[in-house]
Amino acid sequence: MSLFAPTTVGEIGVRNRVSLAPMTRLRAGADGVPGPIVAKYYAQRAGIGLLVTEGVFPSDESRAYPGQPGIVTDPQAAGWAKVADAVHAEGGTVFMQLMNGGRVTHPEITGTDRIVAPSAIAIEGDTRLADGTKVAYAVPHALETAELATVRDEFVAAARKAVDAGFDGVELHGANGYLLHEFLSPASNQRTDEYGGSPEARARFVIEVAQAVVAEVGATRVGIRISPAHNIQDVWETDDAETRATYEALVSGLAPLGLAYLSVLHADPAGDLIQDLRRTFDGTFIINSGFSSVTTRDEAVSVVEKDLADLVAVGRPAIANPDLVTRWEKGADENEVDQASVYGGDERGYTDYPFLQG
């Protein structure tokens, strides 16, 4: 296989096997509405086979960061419809990542009375408010068993809004320490009901969310992102046997659904755990090598040629190079990321990176 060859994701043909990794950019206003620069940003990158947006909050309670966009209100949905239209006008394919921040937030960010998590365990450290003030993470409300249906249905409603806004599909964010990932880890999930206490029980809620979203918008419009053993935001998965058992239970529960894809964030794409999960899933598989290193052209080409994945998700190089696939096909030089402008702000470091000339 070639990184630059077309393939399909769900039932949608994509022009190459590069995927835009979902990356927090925080360019929405206080109202959570994505504006024209957000549409421009994603449209610029439509040459990437599969675009996945930054995490979008499905309820006010689930907003993780100031400047994060939502898909709760009609104006938010209308803003995203313009994004989808702009991407499609350039021939691109785009999925919306749905992200409940769980305990990775603060009531002064969400504007709600509480934040939620599987268990009432706060993250150590501070988060930053809209004015730049740092505050300690709050102790979350431990969701009661009966409340889980509400959280599940928020994902379902958000998926429906995204598809109605013209998105090709949605990606459930089960990685990086946010709510769904919090359910998977024994460090953040210390429940004693049927959603905690064993690998199968910790995987149950994530599977139920996926099942409900599939029932609403169809399996070929739903992907999921996971990050086994990615120890971040106090979601620790350091026991190899426990981690394997949890993710085997999760992927075994997801496999019969026929999802559009499984996207995995892990430093070792060729490792036994990741390749075993791929075989269990038995569908379109996307790999992202992680935050610790930048995915290079040679690495991406090798991953596909060695059949370690069907697509490769790329982060920072795609921030700085809106025409990344063209550059990689030609072996051209790449722009460097301006790290200071990655999060928040205006068009600087967002839509002003230069394209190849000539």
Coordinates of C-alpha atoms in Angstrom, one line a residue:
M1 CA 0.0 0.0 0.0
S2 CA 1.0 3.6 -0.6
L3 CA 0.4 6.5 1.8
F4 CA -0.7 8.5 -1.2
A5 CA -3.2 6.0 -2.6
P6 CA -6.9 6.4 -2.1
T7 CA -8.9 4.3 0.3
T8 CA -12.3 4.3 2.1
V9 CA -13.3 5.3 5.6
G10 CA -16.7 3.9 6.4
E11 CA -18.5 4.2 3.0
I12 CA -16.6 7.4 2.0
G13 CA -13.7 7.4 -0.4
V14 CA -10.8 9.5 0.7
R15 CA -8.0 10.7 -1.6
N16 CA -5.0 9.4 0.5
R17 CA -4.1 7.6 3.7
V18 CA -3.1 10.7 5.7
S19 CA -5.5 11.8 8.5
L20 CA -5.5 15.2 10.3
A21 CA -5.2 14.3 14.0
P22 CA -7.7 16.0 16.2
M23 CA -5.8 18.9 17.8
T24 CA -7.0 21.5 20.3
R25 CA -6.7 24.9 18.7
L26 CA -9.2 27.0 20.8
R27 CA -10.3 29.6 18.2
A28 CA -14.0 29.7 19.1
G29 CA -15.4 32.6 21.1
A30 CA -16.9 32.5 24.6
D31 CA -20.2 31.3 23.0
G32 CA -18.4 28.2 21.6
V33 CA -19.3 29.1 18.0
P34 CA -16.7 28.3 15.3
G35 CA -16.2 31.3 13.1
P36 CA -15.0 31.9 9.6
I37 CA -11.3 31.4 10.5
V38 CA -12.2 27.9 11.7
A39 CA -13.8 27.1 8.4
K40 CA -10.8 28.5 6.5
Y41 CA -8.4 26.4 8.7
Y42 CA -10.0 23.1 7.9
A43 CA -10.7 24.0 4.2
Q44 CA -7.0 24.8 3.8
R45 CA -6.2 21.2 4.9
A46 CA -8.8 19.4 2.7
G47 CA -6.0 17.8 0.7
I48 CA -5.5 15.5 3.7
G49 CA -7.5 12.3 3.2
L50 CA -9.5 12.4 6.4
L51 CA -9.9 15.5 8.5
V52 CA -10.8 15.1 12.2
T53 CA -11.7 18.3 14.0
E54 CA -10.5 19.3 17.4
G55 CA -12.6 18.1 20.3
V56 CA -16.1 19.6 20.3
F57 CA -18.1 19.7 23.5
P58 CA -21.5 18.0 23.5
S59 CA -22.8 19.8 26.6
D60 CA -22.0 22.9 28.6
E61 CA -20.9 20.7 31.5
S62 CA -18.4 18.9 29.3
R63 CA -16.5 22.0 28.0
A64 CA -12.8 21.5 28.9
Y65 CA -11.2 24.8 27.8
P66 CA -11.9 28.5 27.1
G67 CA -12.1 28.9 23.3
Q68 CA -13.2 25.4 22.7
P69 CA -16.0 25.0 20.2
G70 CA -19.3 23.2 21.0
I71 CA -22.2 21.5 19.2
V72 CA -24.9 22.2 21.7
T73 CA -26.7 25.4 20.5
D74 CA -28.2 26.2 17.1
P75 CA -25.5 29.0 16.4
Q76 CA -22.8 26.5 17.2
A77 CA -24.3 24.0 14.7
A78 CA -24.7 26.7 12.1
G79 CA -21.0 27.6 12.5
W80 CA -20.0 24.0 12.0
A81 CA -22.2 23.7 8.9
K82 CA -20.1 26.4 7.3
V83 CA -17.0 24.4 8.2
A84 CA -18.4 21.3 6.6
D85 CA -19.4 23.2 3.5
A86 CA -16.0 24.8 3.2
V87 CA -14.2 21.5 3.4
H88 CA -16.5 19.8 0.9
A89 CA -16.1 22.7 -1.5
E90 CA -12.4 21.7 -1.6
G91 CA -13.2 18.0 -2.1
G92 CA -12.3 17.0 1.5
T93 CA -13.8 14.6 4.0
V94 CA -14.3 15.7 7.6
F95 CA -15.4 14.0 10.9
M96 CA -16.2 15.9 14.1
Q97 CA -14.5 14.7 17.2
L98 CA -17.0 14.7 20.1
M99 CA -15.3 15.2 23.5
N100 CA -16.7 15.3 27.0
G101 CA -13.9 16.8 29.0
G102 CA -14.9 15.0 32.2
R103 CA -12.8 16.3 35.1
V104 CA -10.3 18.1 32.9
T105 CA -12.1 21.4 33.4
H106 CA -13.5 23.7 36.1
P107 CA -16.9 25.2 36.8
E108 CA -15.6 28.6 35.9
I109 CA -14.9 27.3 32.5
T110 CA -18.1 25.4 32.0
G111 CA -20.4 27.9 33.7
T112 CA -22.2 25.0 35.4
D113 CA -22.5 24.0 39.0
R114 CA -20.4 21.0 38.7
I115 CA -18.0 19.0 36.6
V116 CA -18.3 15.2 36.2
A117 CA -16.2 12.1 36.2
P118 CA -16.5 8.3 36.9
S119 CA -15.3 8.9 40.5
A120 CA -14.8 12.0 42.7
I121 CA -11.1 12.2 42.2
A122 CA -9.6 15.5 41.2
I123 CA -6.6 15.9 38.9
E124 CA -3.5 17.2 40.6
G125 CA -2.4 20.6 39.4
D126 CA -4.0 23.7 37.8
T127 CA -6.0 24.7 34.8
R128 CA -6.2 28.1 33.2
L129 CA -9.3 30.2 33.0
A130 CA -10.3 32.5 30.1
D131 CA -8.5 35.5 31.7
G132 CA -5.3 33.5 32.2
T133 CA -5.8 32.9 35.9
K134 CA -4.6 29.5 37.1
V135 CA -6.9 27.6 39.5
A136 CA -6.7 24.2 41.0
Y137 CA -8.7 21.5 39.3
A138 CA -12.0 20.9 41.1
V139 CA -13.2 17.7 42.7
P140 CA -15.7 16.3 40.1
H141 CA -19.1 14.9 40.8
A142 CA -19.1 11.1 40.6
L143 CA -21.8 10.3 38.0
E144 CA -24.5 8.2 39.5
T145 CA -25.5 5.1 37.6
A146 CA -28.8 6.7 36.6
E147 CA -27.0 9.8 35.3
L148 CA -25.0 7.9 32.7
A149 CA -27.9 7.8 30.3
T150 CA -27.9 11.6 30.2
V151 CA -24.2 11.8 29.3
R152 CA -24.7 9.1 26.7
D153 CA -27.6 10.9 25.1
E154 CA -25.6 14.1 25.0
F155 CA -23.1 12.3 22.7
V156 CA -26.1 11.0 20.6
A157 CA -27.6 14.5 20.2
A158 CA -24.3 16.0 19.3
A159 CA -23.7 13.3 16.7
R160 CA -27.1 14.0 15.1
K161 CA -26.4 17.8 15.1
A162 CA -23.0 17.2 13.4
V163 CA -24.4 14.9 10.7
D164 CA -27.3 17.3 10.1
A165 CA -24.7 20.1 9.8
G166 CA -23.1 18.2 6.9
F167 CA -20.3 16.3 8.6
D168 CA -19.3 13.0 7.1
G169 CA -19.2 11.5 10.5
V170 CA -18.1 11.8 14.1
E171 CA -15.2 10.5 16.2
L172 CA -15.8 9.6 19.9
H173 CA -12.9 10.9 22.0
G174 CA -11.9 8.0 24.2
A175 CA -8.3 9.1 24.7
N176 CA -6.0 11.6 26.5
G177 CA -7.6 11.7 29.9
Y178 CA -11.0 13.0 29.1
L179 CA -14.3 11.4 30.3
L180 CA -14.5 8.3 28.2
H181 CA -10.8 7.6 28.9
E182 CA -11.4 8.2 32.6
F183 CA -13.9 5.4 32.6
L184 CA -11.3 3.0 31.2
S185 CA -8.6 3.6 33.7
P186 CA -8.6 2.2 37.3
A187 CA -6.8 5.4 38.4
S188 CA -9.8 7.5 37.6
N189 CA -12.6 4.9 37.7
Q190 CA -13.0 3.5 41.2
R191 CA -16.7 2.8 40.9
T192 CA -18.4 -0.2 42.6
D193 CA -21.4 -0.5 40.2
E194 CA -21.5 -2.3 36.9
Y195 CA -19.3 0.4 35.3
G196 CA -16.2 -0.2 37.5
G197 CA -14.1 -2.8 39.2
S198 CA -13.0 -5.0 36.3
P199 CA -11.7 -4.4 32.7
E200 CA -15.0 -5.4 31.2
A201 CA -17.0 -3.1 33.6
R202 CA -14.7 -0.1 32.9
A203 CA -15.2 -0.6 29.2
R204 CA -19.0 -0.9 29.4
F205 CA -19.9 2.8 29.3
V206 CA -17.7 3.6 26.3
I207 CA -19.2 0.7 24.4
E208 CA -22.7 1.8 25.3
V209 CA -22.0 5.3 24.1
A210 CA -20.7 3.9 20.8
Q211 CA -23.8 1.7 20.4
A212 CA -26.2 4.6 21.0
V213 CA -24.4 6.9 18.6
V214 CA -24.3 4.1 15.9
A215 CA -28.1 3.6 16.4
E216 CA -28.6 7.3 15.7
V217 CA -26.4 8.1 12.8
G218 CA -25.2 4.7 11.5
A219 CA -22.0 2.8 12.1
T220 CA -20.2 4.0 8.9
R221 CA -20.4 7.5 10.2
V222 CA -18.8 6.7 13.6
G223 CA -15.1 6.3 14.5
I224 CA -13.4 6.2 17.9
R225 CA -10.0 7.3 19.2
I226 CA -8.3 5.6 22.1
S227 CA -4.8 5.9 23.7
P228 CA -3.8 2.8 25.7
A229 CA -1.1 3.4 28.3
H230 CA -0.9 7.1 27.4
N231 CA -0.5 8.4 30.9
I232 CA -1.8 11.9 30.9
Q233 CA -3.9 14.2 33.0
D234 CA -3.7 11.7 35.9
V235 CA -5.2 8.8 33.9
W236 CA -2.6 6.2 34.6
E237 CA -2.5 2.9 32.9
T238 CA 0.9 1.4 34.0
D239 CA -0.1 -2.2 34.6
D240 CA 0.5 -3.9 31.2
A241 CA -1.8 -6.9 31.9
E242 CA -4.6 -4.7 33.2
T243 CA -4.2 -2.3 30.3
R244 CA -4.3 -5.1 27.7
A245 CA -7.4 -6.7 29.4
T246 CA -9.2 -3.4 29.4
Y247 CA -8.6 -2.5 25.8
E248 CA -9.2 -6.0 24.6
A249 CA -12.6 -5.9 26.3
L250 CA -13.3 -2.5 24.8
V251 CA -12.3 -3.3 21.2
S252 CA -14.1 -6.7 21.4
G253 CA -17.2 -4.8 22.4
L254 CA -16.8 -2.3 19.6
A255 CA -15.9 -4.7 16.8
P256 CA -19.4 -6.1 16.1
L257 CA -20.7 -2.5 15.5
G258 CA -18.9 -2.1 12.2
L259 CA -17.5 1.3 13.0
A260 CA -15.9 3.5 10.3
Y261 CA -12.6 3.3 12.0
L262 CA -10.5 2.8 15.1
S263 CA -7.9 5.4 15.7
V264 CA -5.1 4.6 18.2
L265 CA -2.6 7.0 19.8
H266 CA 0.4 5.0 20.9
A267 CA 4.2 5.3 20.6
D268 CA 4.7 1.8 19.3
P269 CA 2.5 1.1 16.3
A270 CA 4.2 -2.2 15.6
G271 CA 3.9 -3.5 19.1
D272 CA 1.9 -6.6 20.0
L273 CA -0.8 -4.7 21.9
I274 CA -1.6 -2.3 19.1
Q275 CA -1.5 -4.9 16.3
D276 CA -3.6 -7.4 18.4
L277 CA -6.2 -4.7 18.9
R278 CA -6.1 -4.0 15.2
R279 CA -6.8 -7.7 14.4
T280 CA -9.7 -7.8 17.0
F281 CA -11.3 -4.7 15.5
D282 CA -11.0 -6.0 11.9
G283 CA -11.8 -2.7 10.3
T284 CA -10.2 0.5 9.1
F285 CA -7.3 1.3 11.5
I286 CA -5.6 4.6 12.0
I287 CA -2.4 5.1 14.0
N288 CA -0.9 8.2 15.6
S289 CA 2.6 7.7 17.2
G290 CA 2.0 10.2 20.0
F291 CA 2.8 13.5 21.5
S292 CA 6.5 12.7 22.3
S293 CA 7.6 12.9 18.7
V294 CA 6.5 14.5 15.4
T295 CA 5.3 12.1 12.7
T296 CA 7.7 12.4 9.8
R297 CA 7.0 11.7 6.1
D298 CA 9.3 8.7 6.2
E299 CA 7.6 7.3 9.3
A300 CA 4.1 7.7 7.8
V301 CA 5.2 6.1 4.5
S302 CA 6.7 3.2 6.4
V303 CA 3.7 2.6 8.6
V304 CA 1.5 2.2 5.6
E305 CA 4.0 0.2 3.4
K306 CA 4.5 -2.2 6.3
D307 CA 0.7 -2.6 6.7
L308 CA 0.8 -1.5 10.4
A309 CA -2.3 0.7 9.7
D310 CA -4.6 1.8 7.0
L311 CA -4.1 5.5 7.6
V312 CA -1.7 7.6 9.6
A313 CA -2.9 10.5 11.8
V314 CA -0.6 13.5 11.7
G315 CA -0.5 16.4 14.2
R316 CA 2.0 19.2 14.3
P317 CA 3.3 18.9 10.7
A318 CA -0.3 19.5 9.5
I319 CA -0.7 22.6 11.7
A320 CA 2.3 24.3 9.9
N321 CA 1.7 22.8 6.4
P322 CA -1.8 23.2 5.1
D323 CA -0.6 21.5 1.9
L324 CA 1.2 18.7 3.8
V325 CA 0.3 15.9 1.5
T326 CA 1.5 17.8 -1.6
R327 CA 4.8 18.6 0.2
W328 CA 5.2 14.9 1.2
E329 CA 4.5 13.7 -2.3
K330 CA 7.1 16.1 -3.8
G331 CA 9.6 15.6 -1.0
A332 CA 9.5 19.4 -0.4
D333 CA 10.7 21.2 2.7
E334 CA 8.2 21.8 5.5
N335 CA 7.2 24.9 7.5
E336 CA 8.1 24.7 11.2
V337 CA 5.4 25.0 13.9
D338 CA 5.2 28.2 15.8
Q339 CA 4.5 26.6 19.2
A340 CA 3.6 29.9 20.8
S341 CA 0.5 30.3 18.6
V342 CA -0.8 26.8 18.7
Y343 CA -3.5 27.4 21.3
G344 CA -6.0 30.3 21.1
G345 CA -5.5 33.6 19.4
D346 CA -6.4 34.7 15.9
E347 CA -5.2 33.8 12.4
R348 CA -1.5 34.0 13.3
G349 CA -0.2 30.5 13.5
Y350 CA -3.5 29.2 12.4
T351 CA -4.4 30.1 8.8
D352 CA -1.3 32.1 7.8
Y353 CA 1.2 29.3 7.2
P354 CA 2.4 29.6 3.5
F355 CA 1.7 27.1 0.8
L356 CA 4.3 25.8 -1.6
Q357 CA 4.9 28.2 -4.5
G358 CA 5.0 27.0 -8.1

